[in-house]
Tab-separated table of C-alpha atoms and ligand atoms in Angstrom:
chain	number	residue	atom	x	y	z
R	252	MET	CA	-61.214	28.272	-103.348
R	253	SER	CA	-59.627	29.277	-100.049
R	254	LYS	CA	-57.726	26.685	-98.167
R	255	SER	CA	-57.599	26.684	-94.411
R	256	LEU	CA	-54.206	27.605	-93.063
R	257	THR	CA	-54.892	25.917	-89.766
R	258	LEU	CA	-52.361	23.165	-89.345
R	259	PRO	CA	-53.059	20.181	-87.137
R	260	LEU	CA	-51.326	20.530	-83.789
R	261	CYS	CA	-48.579	17.988	-83.366
R	262	ASN	CA	-48.507	16.696	-79.850
R	263	LYS	CA	-45.274	14.726	-79.999
R	264	PHE	CA	-43.409	16.949	-77.563
R	265	PRO	CA	-43.417	15.888	-73.950
R	266	LYS	CA	-44.640	18.116	-71.130
R	267	VAL	CA	-42.695	19.244	-68.084
R	268	SER	CA	-44.435	20.975	-65.201
R	269	ILE	CA	-42.369	23.072	-62.863
R	270	ILE	CA	-43.773	23.915	-59.454
R	271	GLY	CA	-42.258	27.148	-58.181
R	272	ALA	CA	-41.578	30.000	-60.605
R	273	GLY	CA	-38.639	31.403	-58.648
R	274	ASN	CA	-35.085	31.691	-59.928
R	275	VAL	CA	-34.478	27.988	-60.490
R	276	GLY	CA	-37.982	27.276	-61.829
R	277	LYS	CA	-38.072	30.061	-64.386
R	278	THR	CA	-34.494	29.501	-65.578
R	279	LEU	CA	-35.212	25.809	-66.020
R	280	ALA	CA	-38.420	26.584	-67.913
R	281	GLN	CA	-36.477	28.829	-70.273
R	282	ARG	CA	-33.850	26.136	-70.908
R	283	ILE	CA	-36.484	23.484	-71.543
R	284	ILE	CA	-38.397	25.406	-74.185
R	285	GLU	CA	-35.522	27.266	-75.816
R	286	ARG	CA	-33.552	24.044	-76.226
R	287	ASN	CA	-36.654	22.497	-77.731
R	288	LEU	CA	-36.850	19.655	-75.213
R	289	ALA	CA	-40.490	19.883	-74.130
R	290	ASN	CA	-43.496	22.100	-73.616
R	291	ALA	CA	-43.647	23.576	-70.142
R	292	CYS	CA	-46.138	24.507	-67.461
R	293	LEU	CA	-44.895	26.867	-64.762
R	294	LEU	CA	-46.934	27.021	-61.556
R	295	ASP	CA	-46.527	29.265	-58.529
R	296	ILE	CA	-48.617	30.280	-55.555
R	297	VAL	CA	-48.090	33.964	-56.415
R	298	GLU	CA	-50.778	35.155	-58.811
R	299	GLY	CA	-49.485	36.691	-62.034
R	300	LEU	CA	-45.873	35.651	-61.527
R	301	PRO	CA	-45.853	32.421	-63.581
R	302	GLN	CA	-48.271	33.960	-66.121
R	303	GLY	CA	-45.967	36.961	-66.610
R	304	ILE	CA	-42.860	34.817	-67.010
R	305	ALA	CA	-44.611	32.468	-69.433
R	306	LEU	CA	-45.915	35.336	-71.582
R	307	ASP	CA	-42.474	36.948	-71.651
R	308	LEU	CA	-40.946	33.657	-72.807
R	309	MET	CA	-43.701	33.146	-75.411
R	310	GLU	CA	-42.932	36.597	-76.808
R	311	ALA	CA	-39.244	35.652	-77.190
R	312	ARG	CA	-40.016	32.587	-79.316
R	313	GLY	CA	-39.783	34.360	-82.674
R	314	LEU	CA	-36.307	35.549	-81.759
R	315	GLU	CA	-35.139	32.349	-80.136
R	316	LEU	CA	-36.597	30.440	-83.072
R	317	HIS	CA	-38.561	27.663	-81.430
R	318	ASN	CA	-42.193	26.591	-81.301
R	319	ARG	CA	-42.442	25.136	-77.829
R	320	ASN	CA	-45.288	26.317	-75.621
R	321	ILE	CA	-45.179	27.469	-72.051
R	322	ILE	CA	-48.095	28.370	-69.822
R	323	GLY	CA	-48.003	30.063	-66.447
R	324	THR	CA	-50.652	29.145	-63.910
R	325	ASN	CA	-51.790	28.962	-60.296
R	326	ASP	CA	-54.049	25.989	-61.014
R	327	TYR	CA	-52.818	22.406	-60.693
R	328	GLN	CA	-55.269	21.215	-63.343
R	329	ASP	CA	-53.000	22.845	-65.921
R	330	THR	CA	-50.195	20.454	-64.985
R	331	ALA	CA	-52.249	17.478	-66.224
R	332	ASN	CA	-50.520	14.753	-68.237
R	333	SER	CA	-46.992	15.852	-67.493
R	334	ASP	CA	-44.139	13.491	-68.290
R	335	VAL	CA	-41.928	15.123	-65.687
R	336	VAL	CA	-42.900	17.192	-62.637
R	337	VAL	CA	-40.171	19.329	-61.109
R	338	ILE	CA	-40.619	20.668	-57.597
R	339	THR	CA	-38.680	23.843	-56.800
R	340	ALA	CA	-41.308	25.519	-54.607
R	341	GLY	CA	-40.264	26.520	-51.140
R	342	VAL	CA	-39.098	29.355	-48.971
R	343	ALA	CA	-35.535	30.353	-48.173
R	344	ARG	CA	-34.347	30.503	-44.582
R	345	LYS	CA	-34.891	33.991	-43.213
R	346	PRO	CA	-33.184	35.647	-40.237
R	347	GLY	CA	-34.660	34.298	-37.013
R	348	MET	CA	-36.021	31.145	-38.659
R	349	SER	CA	-34.646	27.924	-37.219
R	350	ARG	CA	-33.572	25.006	-39.392
R	351	GLU	CA	-36.509	23.104	-37.917
R	352	ASP	CA	-38.961	25.863	-38.930
R	353	LEU	CA	-37.613	25.796	-42.476
R	354	LEU	CA	-37.862	22.031	-42.617
R	355	LYS	CA	-41.471	22.152	-41.474
R	356	ILE	CA	-42.519	24.902	-43.913
R	357	ASN	CA	-40.830	23.375	-46.954
R	358	ALA	CA	-42.029	19.871	-46.071
R	359	LYS	CA	-45.616	21.133	-46.172
R	360	ILE	CA	-45.134	23.066	-49.435
R	361	VAL	CA	-43.350	20.231	-51.210
R	362	THR	CA	-45.600	17.361	-50.118
R	363	GLU	CA	-48.792	19.299	-50.880
R	364	ALA	CA	-47.461	20.247	-54.319
R	365	ALA	CA	-46.489	16.651	-55.090
R	366	GLN	CA	-49.863	15.303	-53.976
R	367	LYS	CA	-51.754	17.838	-56.084
R	368	CYS	CA	-49.625	17.067	-59.148
R	369	LEU	CA	-50.088	13.355	-58.616
R	370	VAL	CA	-53.852	13.698	-59.153
R	371	TYR	CA	-53.259	14.983	-62.684
R	372	SER	CA	-49.971	13.271	-63.594
R	373	PRO	CA	-49.836	9.873	-61.885
R	374	ASN	CA	-47.308	8.462	-64.358
R	375	ALA	CA	-44.809	11.324	-64.334
R	376	LEU	CA	-41.281	11.227	-63.031
R	377	TYR	CA	-40.988	13.537	-60.003
R	378	LEU	CA	-37.750	15.517	-59.785
R	379	VAL	CA	-37.261	17.299	-56.468
R	380	ILE	CA	-35.022	20.351	-56.151
R	381	THR	CA	-36.214	22.152	-53.004
R	382	ASN	CA	-33.860	22.128	-50.010
R	383	PRO	CA	-33.053	20.348	-47.776
R	384	LEU	CA	-32.886	18.194	-50.878
R	385	ASP	CA	-32.474	14.628	-49.648
R	386	VAL	CA	-35.186	15.079	-47.002
R	387	MET	CA	-37.660	16.716	-49.384
R	388	THR	CA	-37.141	13.950	-51.955
R	389	TYR	CA	-37.811	11.308	-49.302
R	390	LEU	CA	-41.005	13.097	-48.216
R	391	VAL	CA	-42.292	13.310	-51.804
R	392	TRP	CA	-41.755	9.577	-52.222
R	393	LYS	CA	-43.277	8.765	-48.818
R	394	THR	CA	-46.382	10.925	-49.158
R	395	THR	CA	-47.214	10.077	-52.779
R	396	ASN	CA	-46.687	6.303	-52.563
R	397	LEU	CA	-45.032	6.503	-55.982
R	398	PRO	CA	-42.616	3.724	-56.916
R	399	CYS	CA	-39.171	4.841	-55.738
R	400	GLU	CA	-37.739	4.786	-59.268
R	401	LYS	CA	-40.193	7.573	-60.158
R	402	VAL	CA	-38.960	10.004	-57.482
R	403	VAL	CA	-35.464	11.415	-57.667
R	404	GLY	CA	-33.639	14.406	-56.221
R	405	MET	CA	-31.251	16.779	-57.984
R	406	ALA	CA	-28.030	17.683	-56.177
R	407	GLY	CA	-25.191	15.362	-57.203
R	408	VAL	CA	-25.175	16.617	-60.787
R	409	LEU	CA	-24.817	20.184	-59.513
R	410	ASP	CA	-22.158	19.387	-56.913
R	411	SER	CA	-20.214	17.350	-59.504
R	412	ALA	CA	-20.536	20.150	-62.084
R	413	ARG	CA	-19.050	22.561	-59.568
R	414	LEU	CA	-16.116	20.262	-58.872
R	415	GLN	CA	-15.714	19.721	-62.623
R	416	ALA	CA	-15.561	23.502	-63.152
R	417	PHE	CA	-13.014	23.999	-60.360
R	418	ILE	CA	-10.763	21.211	-61.697
R	419	ALA	CA	-10.876	22.693	-65.224
R	420	MET	CA	-10.140	26.176	-63.884
R	421	GLU	CA	-7.204	24.904	-61.793
R	422	LEU	CA	-5.616	22.937	-64.647
R	423	GLY	CA	-6.493	25.368	-67.445
R	424	VAL	CA	-8.093	22.579	-69.486
R	425	SER	CA	-11.406	22.362	-71.265
R	426	VAL	CA	-14.206	21.622	-68.855
R	427	THR	CA	-15.580	19.126	-71.376
R	428	ASP	CA	-12.538	16.899	-70.790
R	429	VAL	CA	-13.173	16.751	-67.033
R	430	GLN	CA	-15.299	14.100	-65.321
R	431	SER	CA	-16.147	14.313	-61.636
R	432	MET	CA	-18.201	12.531	-59.019
R	433	VAL	CA	-19.748	13.776	-55.783
R	434	LEU	CA	-21.814	11.505	-53.531
R	435	GLY	CA	-23.707	11.904	-50.267
R	436	GLY	CA	-26.264	14.361	-48.963
R	437	HIS	CA	-26.522	17.848	-50.456
R	438	GLY	CA	-24.797	19.932	-47.806
R	439	ASP	CA	-21.591	20.356	-45.827
R	440	LEU	CA	-21.226	16.578	-45.499
R	441	MET	CA	-21.288	15.805	-49.230
R	442	LEU	CA	-18.581	13.466	-50.420
R	443	PRO	CA	-16.535	14.612	-53.442
R	444	LEU	CA	-14.524	11.623	-54.730
R	445	PRO	CA	-11.168	12.712	-56.245
R	446	ARG	CA	-10.363	9.043	-57.027
R	447	TYR	CA	-13.217	9.094	-59.525
R	448	CYS	CA	-12.356	12.467	-61.073
R	449	THR	CA	-10.474	12.358	-64.366
R	450	VAL	CA	-9.245	14.592	-67.179
R	451	SER	CA	-9.499	12.727	-70.488
R	452	GLY	CA	-9.214	9.492	-68.532
R	453	ILE	CA	-6.256	10.595	-66.367
R	454	PRO	CA	-7.071	10.546	-62.625
R	455	ILE	CA	-6.674	14.018	-61.120
R	456	THR	CA	-4.584	12.423	-58.383
R	457	GLU	CA	-1.846	12.180	-61.048
R	458	LEU	CA	-2.266	15.794	-62.130
R	459	LEU	CA	-2.705	17.708	-58.880
R	460	ASP	CA	-1.124	17.475	-55.419
R	461	ASP	CA	-3.151	16.606	-52.314
R	462	ILE	CA	-3.245	20.158	-50.988
R	463	THR	CA	-4.715	21.489	-54.242
R	464	ILE	CA	-7.218	18.630	-54.488
R	465	ASN	CA	-8.359	19.272	-50.905
R	466	LYS	CA	-8.795	22.957	-51.735
R	467	LEU	CA	-11.025	22.096	-54.718
R	468	VAL	CA	-12.983	19.586	-52.646
R	469	GLN	CA	-13.616	22.172	-49.932
R	470	ARG	CA	-14.638	24.800	-52.512
R	471	THR	CA	-17.156	22.282	-53.889
R	472	ARG	CA	-18.596	21.683	-50.410
R	473	ASP	CA	-18.900	25.445	-49.966
R	474	GLY	CA	-20.134	25.950	-53.560
R	475	GLY	CA	-23.660	27.007	-52.655
R	476	ALA	CA	-22.527	29.279	-49.807
R	477	GLU	CA	-19.898	30.995	-51.994
R	478	ILE	CA	-22.603	32.079	-54.446
R	479	ILE	CA	-25.057	33.148	-51.721
R	480	LYS	CA	-22.321	35.354	-50.242
R	481	LEU	CA	-21.676	37.011	-53.610
R	482	LEU	CA	-25.322	37.441	-54.631
R	483	LYS	CA	-26.368	38.710	-51.170
R	484	THR	CA	-30.022	37.935	-51.987
R	485	GLY	CA	-31.041	34.511	-53.211
R	486	SER	CA	-28.945	31.514	-54.107
R	487	ALA	CA	-27.463	29.882	-57.230
R	488	TYR	CA	-29.809	29.133	-60.083
R	489	TYR	CA	-28.041	28.925	-63.447
R	490	ALA	CA	-26.022	25.786	-62.656
R	491	PRO	CA	-28.918	24.249	-60.672
R	492	ALA	CA	-31.236	24.787	-63.661
R	493	SER	CA	-28.626	23.289	-66.013
R	494	SER	CA	-28.299	20.284	-63.699
R	495	ALA	CA	-32.053	19.705	-63.659
R	496	PHE	CA	-32.177	20.095	-67.441
R	497	TYR	CA	-29.431	17.467	-67.829
R	498	MET	CA	-31.468	14.986	-65.765
R	499	ILE	CA	-34.768	15.717	-67.521
R	500	GLU	CA	-33.102	15.327	-70.905
R	501	SER	CA	-31.793	11.921	-69.879
R	502	VAL	CA	-35.339	10.881	-68.959
R	503	LEU	CA	-37.228	12.329	-71.925
R	504	LEU	CA	-34.677	11.266	-74.537
R	505	ASN	CA	-34.089	7.952	-72.749
R	506	GLN	CA	-30.365	8.604	-72.659
R	507	SER	CA	-29.738	6.378	-69.632
R	508	ARG	CA	-27.047	8.721	-68.400
R	509	LEU	CA	-24.975	7.644	-65.450
R	510	LEU	CA	-25.104	10.465	-62.962
R	511	PRO	CA	-25.171	11.093	-59.216
R	512	ALA	CA	-28.650	11.789	-57.836
R	513	ALA	CA	-30.615	11.412	-54.616
R	514	VAL	CA	-32.229	7.981	-54.918
R	515	TYR	CA	-34.009	5.650	-52.548
R	516	LEU	CA	-31.574	3.189	-50.991
R	517	GLN	CA	-32.604	-0.325	-50.057
R	518	GLY	CA	-29.421	-1.922	-48.792
R	519	GLU	CA	-27.006	-0.292	-51.241
R	520	TYR	CA	-23.930	1.069	-49.447
R	521	GLY	CA	-25.284	-0.617	-46.304
R	522	LEU	CA	-28.055	2.005	-46.093
R	523	ASN	CA	-31.799	1.537	-45.938
R	524	ASP	CA	-34.943	3.607	-46.231
R	525	LEU	CA	-33.512	6.998	-47.106
R	526	TYR	CA	-32.719	9.149	-50.128
R	527	LEU	CA	-29.039	9.935	-50.636
R	528	GLY	CA	-26.801	10.957	-53.521
R	529	VAL	CA	-25.187	7.983	-55.279
R	530	PRO	CA	-24.508	7.168	-58.959
R	531	CYS	CA	-27.497	5.889	-60.876
R	532	ARG	CA	-28.689	5.325	-64.429
R	533	LEU	CA	-31.543	7.630	-65.381
R	534	GLY	CA	-33.766	6.860	-68.378
R	535	CYS	CA	-37.361	6.980	-69.550
R	536	SER	CA	-38.576	4.687	-66.770
R	537	GLY	CA	-36.830	6.788	-64.129
R	538	VAL	CA	-34.042	5.440	-61.936
R	539	GLU	CA	-33.085	2.283	-63.828
R	540	GLN	CA	-30.127	1.185	-61.773
R	541	ILE	CA	-28.155	2.180	-58.698
R	542	LEU	CA	-24.408	1.698	-58.922
R	543	GLN	CA	-22.353	0.562	-55.977
R	544	LEU	CA	-18.803	1.895	-56.031
R	545	ASN	CA	-15.975	0.211	-54.175
R	546	LEU	CA	-15.386	2.861	-51.564
R	547	THR	CA	-12.354	2.957	-49.270
R	548	ASP	CA	-12.973	2.642	-45.519
R	549	GLU	CA	-12.525	6.379	-45.148
R	550	GLU	CA	-15.031	7.136	-47.938
R	551	LYS	CA	-17.510	4.620	-46.519
R	552	GLN	CA	-17.292	6.308	-43.148
R	553	ALA	CA	-17.837	9.760	-44.667
R	554	LEU	CA	-20.898	8.480	-46.551
R	555	GLN	CA	-22.299	6.990	-43.340
R	556	ILE	CA	-21.855	10.316	-41.529
R	557	SER	CA	-23.610	12.139	-44.362
R	558	ALA	CA	-26.413	9.544	-44.323
R	559	ARG	CA	-26.831	9.878	-40.551
R	560	SER	CA	-27.371	13.607	-40.880
R	561	VAL	CA	-29.972	13.094	-43.654
R	562	ARG	CA	-31.704	10.409	-41.571
R	563	ASP	CA	-31.871	12.714	-38.506
R	564	ASN	CA	-33.477	15.414	-40.645
R	565	ILE	CA	-35.968	12.966	-42.168
R	566	ASN	CA	-36.991	11.901	-38.664
R	567	LEU	CA	-37.258	15.533	-37.579
R	568	ALA	CA	-39.393	16.367	-40.620
R	569	LEU	CA	-41.690	13.396	-40.042
R	570	THR	CA	-42.124	14.386	-36.394
R	571	THR	CA	-42.783	18.063	-37.106
R	572	MET	CA	-45.266	17.127	-39.864
R	573	ARG	CA	-47.248	14.983	-37.408
R	574	ASN	CA	-47.467	17.852	-34.870
J	33	TXD	O1	-29.033	21.421	-55.663
J	33	TXD	C1	-30.141	21.737	-55.309
J	33	TXD	N1	-31.073	20.830	-55.081
J	33	TXD	C2	-30.497	23.156	-55.153
J	33	TXD	C3	-31.644	23.471	-54.349
J	33	TXD	C4	-29.860	24.180	-55.890
J	33	TXD	C5	-30.363	25.452	-55.909
J	33	TXD	C6	-31.564	25.829	-55.203
J	33	TXD	N2	-31.983	24.846	-54.254
J	33	TXD	C7	-33.301	25.022	-53.630
J	33	TXD	O2	-34.319	25.085	-54.626
J	33	TXD	C8	-33.453	26.301	-52.858
J	33	TXD	O3	-32.851	26.195	-51.588
J	33	TXD	C9	-34.968	26.388	-52.780
J	33	TXD	O4	-35.442	25.519	-51.761
J	33	TXD	C10	-35.422	25.851	-54.134
J	33	TXD	C11	-35.807	26.910	-55.132
J	33	TXD	O5	-34.768	27.832	-55.275
J	33	TXD	P1	-35.024	29.259	-55.972
J	33	TXD	O6	-33.731	29.982	-55.995
J	33	TXD	O7	-35.793	29.086	-57.226
J	33	TXD	O8	-35.990	29.918	-54.881
J	33	TXD	P2	-37.017	31.127	-55.067
J	33	TXD	O9	-36.522	32.063	-56.129
J	33	TXD	O10	-37.264	31.662	-53.701
J	33	TXD	O11	-38.349	30.441	-55.634
J	33	TXD	C12	-39.200	29.674	-54.876
J	33	TXD	C13	-40.576	29.836	-55.475
J	33	TXD	C14	-41.164	31.248	-55.300
J	33	TXD	O12	-41.556	31.802	-56.544
J	33	TXD	C15	-42.379	31.027	-54.397
J	33	TXD	O13	-43.456	31.929	-54.657
J	33	TXD	C16	-42.743	29.598	-54.730
J	33	TXD	O14	-41.492	28.930	-54.820
J	33	TXD	N3	-43.599	28.969	-53.738
J	33	TXD	C17	-44.635	28.177	-54.076
J	33	TXD	N4	-45.093	27.761	-55.262
J	33	TXD	C18	-46.189	26.950	-55.273
J	33	TXD	N5	-46.806	26.543	-54.127
J	33	TXD	C19	-46.364	26.927	-52.926
J	33	TXD	N6	-46.986	26.517	-51.811
J	33	TXD	C20	-45.233	27.782	-52.852
J	33	TXD	N7	-44.554	28.354	-51.837
J	33	TXD	C21	-43.551	29.068	-52.387
């Protein structure tokens, strides 16, 4: 008597959909399946691109020794029932394109993508990655009407990871012993906080002089630009994908990690109605708590300046979207 070898499919793994199969999207997809976190759906506007990447990754499964599935698609229906939706779709600024043009183009791409995903995954957590990050995250929240704890932007984890790496490199210590914290908008006005950076609990202010700390802080602010200059085409994607993975893992495994992310502020830090990078607790219900640090007057002022720039860009984006 022959027995069927067909095993019942176990559906216990969560699903992550990634919109935009560019450098960040495809690297993140690879991390997610090869580290066995979730099944993935990779969507792009370019026909064949996400399908090709997904097939390539499926063919590597026997060597990477995992059974997660990934599909590549151009159809939003395939994103249905996602637990997390990641938005990386967008265009990079090209020569001759103004900042306003870029804002307008990416605002349209990101908000349309979020609205289409929402039809099929109304309960997902939405993680925004496309730049300008804080503005795009705000627009996703605004145009989807999702509860603010379900929309979050990735930047602080990346900026902090860069500072963490630079501190470890400067001191010649293991990066795993270094903790760092960067707040504010994702850009030149971000706010690295040396007072909250430690090596095995020791504040870096006791290990490094001011000149060296300022050098590391500036390198962190210029972190994205330094990589763009070296790569010549495209921008960083390994550390950005790792940062997104770290956040998604905290959500899907309900780790409630405390990390800096772009979250919706309603009075915290004296700021209202904008997304900005501050420390929060991220778990299975999304942003579970926003932490208010006791900032010095100087730090408060720097955060306000960063917030003002994000607010101006949100207003600009809202105006250009109406026209
Ligand atoms: O810290 C952070 N938040 C960031 C942000 C760190 C790194 C990268 N950062 C931004 O993420 C970057 O400035 C971009 O705005 C996004 C994605 O970066 P990536 O390096 O992946 O860009 P690519 O390689 O250009 O990929 C973008 C993809 C590409 O395949 C396009 O075809 C696709 O987006 N795209 C679309 N997909 C679906 N739908 C639409 N409309 C669309 N338009 C473009």
